[in-house]
Structures are given as C-alpha cells and as structure tokens.
mmCIF file of C-alpha atoms in Angstrom:
data_model
loop_
_atom_site.group_PDB
_atom_site.id
_atom_site.type_symbol
_atom_site.label_atom_id
_atom_site.label_comp_id
_atom_site.label_asym_id
_atom_site.label_seq_id
_atom_site.Cartn_x
_atom_site.Cartn_y
_atom_site.Cartn_z
ATOM 1 C CA MET E 1410 -19.143 5.022 -11.004
ATOM 2 C CA VAL E 1411 -18.735 3.530 -7.537
ATOM 3 C CA SER E 1412 -19.839 -0.070 -7.209
ATOM 4 C CA ASN E 1413 -22.750 -0.960 -4.927
ATOM 5 C CA ASP E 1414 -20.639 -2.921 -2.437
ATOM 6 C CA ASN E 1415 -18.373 0.065 -1.836
ATOM 7 C CA ALA E 1416 -20.772 3.004 -1.915
ATOM 8 C CA GLN E 1417 -18.514 5.730 -0.622
ATOM 9 C CA THR E 1418 -17.310 9.086 -1.759
ATOM 10 C CA SER E 1419 -14.134 10.921 -0.853
ATOM 11 C CA PRO E 1420 -12.170 13.839 -2.286
ATOM 12 C CA ALA E 1421 -10.207 12.838 -5.368
ATOM 13 C CA TRP E 1422 -6.433 12.433 -5.183
ATOM 14 C CA GLN E 1423 -4.783 15.448 -6.758
ATOM 15 C CA GLU E 1424 -1.836 15.204 -9.140
ATOM 16 C CA ASP E 1425 0.155 17.745 -7.127
ATOM 17 C CA LEU E 1426 -0.004 15.298 -4.198
ATOM 18 C CA SER E 1427 1.542 12.681 -6.479
ATOM 19 C CA GLU E 1428 4.477 14.987 -7.157
ATOM 20 C CA VAL E 1429 5.045 15.498 -3.425
ATOM 21 C CA PHE E 1430 4.848 11.782 -2.702
ATOM 22 C CA ILE E 1431 7.231 10.911 -5.552
ATOM 23 C CA ASP E 1432 9.777 13.352 -4.158
ATOM 24 C CA LEU E 1433 9.323 12.650 -0.450
ATOM 25 C CA GLY E 1434 7.651 9.240 -0.133
ATOM 26 C CA ARG E 1435 10.796 7.554 1.179
ATOM 27 C CA ILE E 1436 10.866 10.121 3.992
ATOM 28 C CA MET E 1437 7.146 10.251 4.748
ATOM 29 C CA ILE E 1438 6.747 6.459 4.976
ATOM 30 C CA PRO E 1439 8.386 5.059 8.126
ATOM 31 C CA ARG E 1440 11.291 2.757 7.159
ATOM 32 C CA ARG E 1441 10.184 2.057 3.627
ATOM 33 C CA ASP E 1442 13.146 -0.275 3.074
ATOM 34 C CA GLU E 1443 11.872 -2.529 5.872
ATOM 35 C CA ILE E 1444 8.396 -2.531 4.343
ATOM 36 C CA GLU E 1445 9.843 -3.490 0.953
ATOM 37 C CA GLN E 1446 12.009 -6.284 2.372
ATOM 38 C CA THR E 1447 9.161 -7.715 4.449
ATOM 39 C CA ILE E 1448 6.674 -7.881 1.589
ATOM 40 C CA VAL E 1449 9.199 -9.334 -0.851
ATOM 41 C CA SER E 1450 10.107 -12.054 1.666
ATOM 42 C CA LEU E 1451 6.423 -13.005 2.076
ATOM 43 C CA ILE E 1452 5.665 -13.516 -1.639
ATOM 44 C CA PRO E 1453 4.655 -17.199 -1.898
ATOM 45 C CA ALA E 1454 7.079 -18.159 -4.665
ATOM 46 C CA ASP E 1455 10.506 -19.616 -5.226
ATOM 47 C CA MET E 1456 13.042 -17.323 -6.818
ATOM 48 C CA ASP E 1457 12.865 -19.047 -10.214
ATOM 49 C CA ASP E 1458 9.041 -19.339 -10.360
ATOM 50 C CA ALA E 1459 7.157 -17.731 -13.239
ATOM 51 C CA PHE E 1460 4.111 -15.915 -11.886
ATOM 52 C CA THR E 1461 2.038 -12.737 -12.090
ATOM 53 C CA PHE E 1462 1.472 -10.271 -9.279
ATOM 54 C CA VAL E 1463 -0.666 -7.131 -9.051
ATOM 55 C CA ASP E 1464 0.437 -3.936 -7.328
ATOM 56 C CA VAL E 1465 -2.674 -2.004 -6.248
ATOM 57 C CA ALA E 1466 -2.129 1.771 -6.210
ATOM 58 C CA ALA E 1467 1.462 1.146 -7.200
ATOM 59 C CA GLY E 1468 2.556 4.765 -7.072
ATOM 60 C CA ALA E 1469 6.036 5.279 -8.468
ATOM 61 C CA GLY E 1470 6.605 1.518 -8.683
ATOM 62 C CA TRP E 1471 9.185 1.016 -5.929
ATOM 63 C CA LEU E 1472 7.512 -2.093 -4.497
ATOM 64 C CA SER E 1473 6.978 -3.670 -7.916
ATOM 65 C CA ALA E 1474 10.626 -3.029 -8.768
ATOM 66 C CA ALA E 1475 11.736 -4.903 -5.648
ATOM 67 C CA ILE E 1476 9.558 -7.927 -6.463
ATOM 68 C CA LEU E 1477 10.560 -7.985 -10.141
ATOM 69 C CA ASP E 1478 14.193 -7.849 -9.073
ATOM 70 C CA ARG E 1479 13.894 -10.692 -6.550
ATOM 71 C CA PHE E 1480 11.881 -12.944 -8.891
ATOM 72 C CA PRO E 1481 13.382 -12.623 -12.401
ATOM 73 C CA ARG E 1482 10.583 -14.650 -14.086
ATOM 74 C CA SER E 1483 7.735 -12.690 -12.483
ATOM 75 C CA ARG E 1484 5.449 -10.269 -14.299
ATOM 76 C CA ALA E 1485 3.615 -7.298 -12.811
ATOM 77 C CA LEU E 1486 0.398 -5.378 -13.365
ATOM 78 C CA LEU E 1487 0.640 -1.945 -11.776
ATOM 79 C CA LEU E 1488 -2.636 -0.144 -11.062
ATOM 80 C CA ASP E 1489 -2.893 3.503 -10.064
ATOM 81 C CA GLY E 1490 -5.378 6.347 -10.301
ATOM 82 C CA SER E 1491 -2.720 8.985 -10.963
ATOM 83 C CA THR E 1492 -1.311 9.578 -14.438
ATOM 84 C CA THR E 1493 1.703 11.227 -12.830
ATOM 85 C CA MET E 1494 2.395 8.122 -10.753
ATOM 86 C CA LEU E 1495 1.976 5.738 -13.696
ATOM 87 C CA ASP E 1496 4.357 7.801 -15.823
ATOM 88 C CA GLU E 1497 6.903 7.781 -13.003
ATOM 89 C CA ALA E 1498 6.517 4.024 -12.551
ATOM 90 C CA GLU E 1499 7.086 3.375 -16.263
ATOM 91 C CA ASN E 1500 10.269 5.439 -16.127
ATOM 92 C CA ALA E 1501 11.446 3.738 -12.941
ATOM 93 C CA LEU E 1502 10.914 0.232 -14.333
ATOM 94 C CA THR E 1503 12.733 0.556 -17.654
ATOM 95 C CA ASN E 1504 15.124 -2.221 -16.558
ATOM 96 C CA TYR E 1505 12.122 -4.576 -16.511
ATOM 97 C CA THR E 1506 10.641 -3.687 -19.901
ATOM 98 C CA GLY E 1507 8.451 -6.505 -21.185
ATOM 99 C CA ARG E 1508 7.725 -7.788 -17.694
ATOM 100 C CA PHE E 1509 5.226 -5.202 -16.508
ATOM 101 C CA HIS E 1510 2.102 -3.362 -17.593
ATOM 102 C CA VAL E 1511 0.618 -0.192 -16.100
ATOM 103 C CA LYS E 1512 -3.086 0.542 -16.019
ATOM 104 C CA HIS E 1513 -5.215 3.423 -14.785
ATOM 105 C CA PHE E 1514 -7.925 2.454 -12.302
ATOM 106 C CA GLN E 1515 -10.237 3.886 -9.669
ATOM 107 C CA LEU E 1516 -9.677 2.294 -6.274
ATOM 108 C CA LEU E 1517 -13.176 3.064 -4.994
ATOM 109 C CA ASP E 1518 -14.867 1.274 -7.902
ATOM 110 C CA LEU E 1519 -14.137 -2.323 -7.044
ATOM 111 C CA SER E 1520 -15.035 -3.524 -10.525
ATOM 112 C CA TRP E 1521 -11.276 -3.298 -11.217
ATOM 113 C CA THR E 1522 -10.988 -6.641 -9.436
ATOM 114 C CA ASP E 1523 -13.015 -8.247 -12.254
ATOM 115 C CA ASP E 1524 -10.156 -7.611 -14.696
ATOM 116 C CA LEU E 1525 -7.260 -9.006 -12.681
ATOM 117 C CA PRO E 1526 -5.154 -11.692 -14.388
ATOM 118 C CA THR E 1527 -6.377 -15.200 -13.718
ATOM 119 C CA SER E 1528 -4.295 -17.247 -11.286
ATOM 120 C CA THR E 1529 -2.593 -14.175 -9.855
ATOM 121 C CA ARG E 1530 0.024 -15.348 -7.342
ATOM 122 C CA ALA E 1531 0.049 -12.218 -5.184
ATOM 123 C CA VAL E 1532 -1.743 -8.916 -4.777
ATOM 124 C CA VAL E 1533 0.303 -6.294 -2.958
ATOM 125 C CA SER E 1534 -0.392 -2.714 -1.988
ATOM 126 C CA SER E 1535 1.391 0.060 -0.138
ATOM 127 C CA LEU E 1536 -0.180 3.084 1.535
ATOM 128 C CA ALA E 1537 -3.459 3.102 -0.366
ATOM 129 C CA ILE E 1538 -6.118 0.792 1.035
ATOM 130 C CA HIS E 1539 -6.886 3.260 3.849
ATOM 131 C CA HIS E 1540 -8.732 5.311 1.218
ATOM 132 C CA LEU E 1541 -11.435 2.607 1.253
ATOM 133 C CA ASN E 1542 -13.980 2.596 4.052
ATOM 134 C CA ASP E 1543 -14.619 -0.498 6.172
ATOM 135 C CA THR E 1544 -17.217 -1.870 3.746
ATOM 136 C CA GLY E 1545 -14.895 -1.294 0.806
ATOM 137 C CA LYS E 1546 -11.937 -3.062 2.413
ATOM 138 C CA ARG E 1547 -14.074 -6.048 3.385
ATOM 139 C CA ALA E 1548 -15.500 -6.326 -0.133
ATOM 140 C CA MET E 1549 -12.066 -5.937 -1.728
ATOM 141 C CA PHE E 1550 -10.657 -8.789 0.351
ATOM 142 C CA GLN E 1551 -13.501 -11.046 -0.800
ATOM 143 C CA ARG E 1552 -13.094 -10.087 -4.444
ATOM 144 C CA ILE E 1553 -9.329 -10.595 -4.421
ATOM 145 C CA ALA E 1554 -9.703 -13.991 -2.777
ATOM 146 C CA SER E 1555 -11.864 -15.054 -5.717
ATOM 147 C CA VAL E 1556 -9.129 -14.378 -8.315
ATOM 148 C CA LEU E 1557 -5.964 -15.461 -6.505
ATOM 149 C CA ALA E 1558 -4.384 -18.783 -7.356
ATOM 150 C CA PRO E 1559 -4.422 -21.480 -4.649
ATOM 151 C CA GLY E 1560 -1.714 -20.565 -2.164
ATOM 152 C CA GLY E 1561 -1.756 -16.958 -3.374
ATOM 153 C CA ALA E 1562 -1.247 -13.995 -1.068
ATOM 154 C CA LEU E 1563 -2.752 -10.606 -0.324
ATOM 155 C CA LEU E 1564 -0.075 -8.441 1.335
ATOM 156 C CA ILE E 1565 -0.819 -4.882 2.395
ATOM 157 C CA ALA E 1566 1.340 -2.153 3.903
ATOM 158 C CA ASP E 1567 -0.848 0.643 5.164
ATOM 159 C CA LEU E 1568 -1.994 3.013 7.846
ATOM 160 C CA VAL E 1569 -4.099 1.250 10.470
ATOM 161 C CA GLN E 1570 -6.480 2.823 12.942
ATOM 162 C CA PRO E 1571 -5.221 2.722 16.539
ATOM 163 C CA ALA E 1572 -7.695 1.038 18.876
ATOM 164 C CA GLY E 1573 -7.799 3.787 21.511
ATOM 165 C CA GLU E 1574 -6.805 7.342 22.335
ATOM 166 C CA ARG E 1575 -3.500 6.372 23.969
ATOM 167 C CA SER E 1576 -2.405 4.301 20.986
ATOM 168 C CA LEU E 1577 -3.574 7.058 18.630
ATOM 169 C CA ARG E 1578 -1.385 9.616 20.361
ATOM 170 C CA TYR E 1579 1.543 7.193 20.353
ATOM 171 C CA ALA E 1580 1.138 6.488 16.621
ATOM 172 C CA ALA E 1581 1.003 10.185 15.813
ATOM 173 C CA GLN E 1582 4.124 10.973 17.838
ATOM 174 C CA ALA E 1583 6.046 7.990 16.519
ATOM 175 C CA TRP E 1584 5.216 8.866 12.898
ATOM 176 C CA ASN E 1585 6.374 12.450 13.421
ATOM 177 C CA ALA E 1586 9.599 11.214 14.989
ATOM 178 C CA GLU E 1587 10.287 8.823 12.099
ATOM 179 C CA VAL E 1588 9.754 11.486 9.437
ATOM 180 C CA ARG E 1589 11.925 13.960 11.308
ATOM 181 C CA ARG E 1590 14.689 11.355 11.687
ATOM 182 C CA GLN E 1591 14.521 10.248 8.048
ATOM 183 C CA SER E 1592 14.467 13.820 6.795
ATOM 184 C CA GLN E 1593 17.751 14.516 8.572
ATOM 185 C CA GLU E 1594 19.393 11.167 7.752
ATOM 186 C CA LEU E 1595 18.367 10.936 4.093
ATOM 187 C CA THR E 1596 18.612 14.571 3.032
ATOM 188 C CA GLY E 1597 20.863 16.216 5.607
ATOM 189 C CA SER E 1598 18.207 18.764 6.507
ATOM 190 C CA LEU E 1599 14.771 19.079 8.124
ATOM 191 C CA ASP E 1600 13.153 20.637 5.045
ATOM 192 C CA ALA E 1601 11.133 17.516 4.221
ATOM 193 C CA TRP E 1602 10.023 17.161 7.844
ATOM 194 C CA GLU E 1603 8.903 20.783 7.886
ATOM 195 C CA LEU E 1604 6.829 20.237 4.726
ATOM 196 C CA PHE E 1605 5.289 17.068 6.216
ATOM 197 C CA ASP E 1606 4.460 18.881 9.442
ATOM 198 C CA GLY E 1607 3.412 22.161 7.865
ATOM 199 C CA ASP E 1608 1.058 20.514 5.361
ATOM 200 C CA ASP E 1609 -0.578 18.306 8.034
ATOM 201 C CA TRP E 1610 0.313 14.954 6.408
ATOM 202 C CA ASN E 1611 0.053 13.078 9.710
ATOM 203 C CA THR E 1612 -3.577 11.955 9.587
ATOM 204 C CA PHE E 1613 -3.454 10.794 13.213
ATOM 205 C CA ASP E 1614 -2.835 14.407 14.232
ATOM 206 C CA HIS E 1615 -4.876 15.969 11.429
ATOM 207 C CA PRO E 1616 -7.771 13.729 10.276
ATOM 208 C CA ASP E 1617 -8.527 13.965 6.561
ATOM 209 C CA PRO E 1618 -11.716 12.694 4.866
ATOM 210 C CA MET E 1619 -9.544 10.919 2.287
ATOM 211 C CA ASP E 1620 -8.029 8.766 5.029
ATOM 212 C CA MET E 1621 -10.174 5.988 6.512
ATOM 213 C CA PRO E 1622 -7.798 3.537 8.190
ATOM 214 C CA SER E 1623 -9.459 0.555 9.858
ATOM 215 C CA LYS E 1624 -8.495 -1.285 13.028
ATOM 216 C CA ILE E 1625 -6.128 -4.149 12.382
ATOM 217 C CA ALA E 1626 -8.207 -6.660 14.380
ATOM 218 C CA ASP E 1627 -11.209 -5.966 12.147
ATOM 219 C CA GLN E 1628 -9.162 -6.351 8.967
ATOM 220 C CA LEU E 1629 -7.748 -9.704 10.079
ATOM 221 C CA ASP E 1630 -11.318 -10.866 10.701
ATOM 222 C CA TRP E 1631 -12.349 -9.739 7.196
ATOM 223 C CA LEU E 1632 -9.390 -11.587 5.683
ATOM 224 C CA ARG E 1633 -10.363 -14.809 7.441
ATOM 225 C CA GLU E 1634 -13.985 -14.298 6.427
ATOM 226 C CA ALA E 1635 -12.851 -14.025 2.792
ATOM 227 C CA GLY E 1636 -11.061 -17.378 3.028
ATOM 228 C CA PHE E 1637 -7.495 -16.350 3.817
ATOM 229 C CA VAL E 1638 -5.505 -18.454 6.260
ATOM 230 C CA ASP E 1639 -2.549 -17.428 8.406
ATOM 231 C CA ALA E 1640 -3.932 -13.881 8.409
ATOM 232 C CA ASP E 1641 -1.472 -11.901 10.479
ATOM 233 C CA VAL E 1642 0.432 -8.703 11.140
ATOM 234 C CA PHE E 1643 3.979 -9.151 9.858
ATOM 235 C CA TRP E 1644 5.464 -5.744 10.730
ATOM 236 C CA ALA E 1645 4.227 -2.610 12.529
ATOM 237 C CA LEU E 1646 5.594 0.811 13.401
ATOM 238 C CA ALA E 1647 4.177 4.291 13.986
ATOM 239 C CA GLY E 1648 0.604 3.514 13.007
ATOM 240 C CA HIS E 1649 1.723 1.644 9.879
ATOM 241 C CA ALA E 1650 1.519 -2.124 9.465
ATOM 242 C CA ILE E 1651 2.100 -4.927 7.002
ATOM 243 C CA TYR E 1652 -0.691 -7.455 7.191
ATOM 244 C CA GLY E 1653 -2.410 -9.976 4.963
ATOM 245 C CA GLY E 1654 -3.046 -13.645 4.425
ATOM 246 C CA PHE E 1655 -2.719 -16.615 2.106
ATOM 247 C CA LEU E 1656 -5.221 -18.811 0.347
ATOM 248 C CA PRO E 1657 -5.094 -22.544 1.076
ATOM 249 C CA GLU E 1658 -3.028 -24.551 -1.404
#
C-alpha cells in the first residue's frame, strides 16, 4: 500500500531488468567508480568509527561494499525491491558477513523509513530515487532527517531533470557518449552500448513513466526544508549527479 504522503503509482520494476542491470550497470552508469569514490569520501565518519548506514535500493551492493571496505567497523542495511538484486548483493558481500543485513522493501511506500536503525550515520542511494515523484522525494527527505543521527548524511547519486530543452539534449547526448565509451573500454565491443540504445534505456531520449527525475535546484530546496545543512551538488555528469546534505551536529 502506498503511503498518503507519496500517493503515486508507476509500473513495477521487473526482475529481468535486474538481470540486465547486474550485468551492465557499470557500463550504463556514467563513471560509476567516480560516483563510488565521491560518496565514500563524503561519509561523515573517521575510518575507525563504528556506525550504521542504510543503502536505499542497494541493487547488487557495489556501493555498500565500498563503504564497508573503507570503514571496517561499519554495518550496513541494504534495502531493495528486487529479490534478484538482494540475492546478488548477498553473494557479492560474502567478505563482510556479519556486518550487513538485506531487506526487501517498496520504495514508493515510505513507511520503510519508520523501520530504519536509530542513530543511522548515513543514508545513501544510487540510481533509484528518480522513481519517486516530487512529493515522494520531498517527503522522503523529511522522514530520513528524522532518523539520522546528529551530523548524519543523506547522499544520493541519481538522474536529475535538466532545467531546459538545451540542457536536456546535452544530457541525453552525453549519457549516450559515456555508455558507448564505457562499452568499448570495459568490454572491448559495442554490444552493451547497442543493447542500451536498442532498448531505449536513456530516459532523456525516451521518457519512461517509471522515471521521474526532479530538478536539482528543487531537491536542494527540499533538503534544506527538511533540516539538512550544506546541501549541495558534489559531482555531476551526463544528467547524473551526486547531491545531498548533512544534519547539524
């Protein structure tokens, strides 16, 4: 059931899409290594701190793995709506057994925020929040702010809506160029690029009702409204951005 403060409907994520993203996510996401490094560097913790973080729509667990590796006393809760993704994440994180827990959730039903660990140090997410509409994102920011520890962070890597037609066309072209480049560099062929292009994965070129990216200026306003300080964009490329904020100490 969808909660009242996020009354939206969208087509459900299909498990066959999970399989594609597990296989080709590193190619379809522009410079995923840079996204990983940026988020890890922004976690508000010293390397030897013991803390809990939550990975929202964690997918195959690549971002959680990077954080667990950098902070050896950290613990993770990985949330995802796909059984395929959660199974893949459990397999990928076997080196961190005992330090993570996976849980099925529904992103659109924001009641999942009621069950987050108390005093969570950071909530992170990659390529998922754009499935919430504007009202849902705004409500999620407020709910997460209420459970984060003082000084805690919300850090999001996601698609963002370009502000105008020129920037939309630029984002679409830049995303295509990145996927084409990564397909050749990482696999030695253009097969992955051809799948990306042929299946219309670029939502800036081929709008999809599942995809509801919001303008970055609006999201920074919603973060500040929820009580986050230093709300900012930390990285951006090809219609993708890392943005977020921190609670006061």
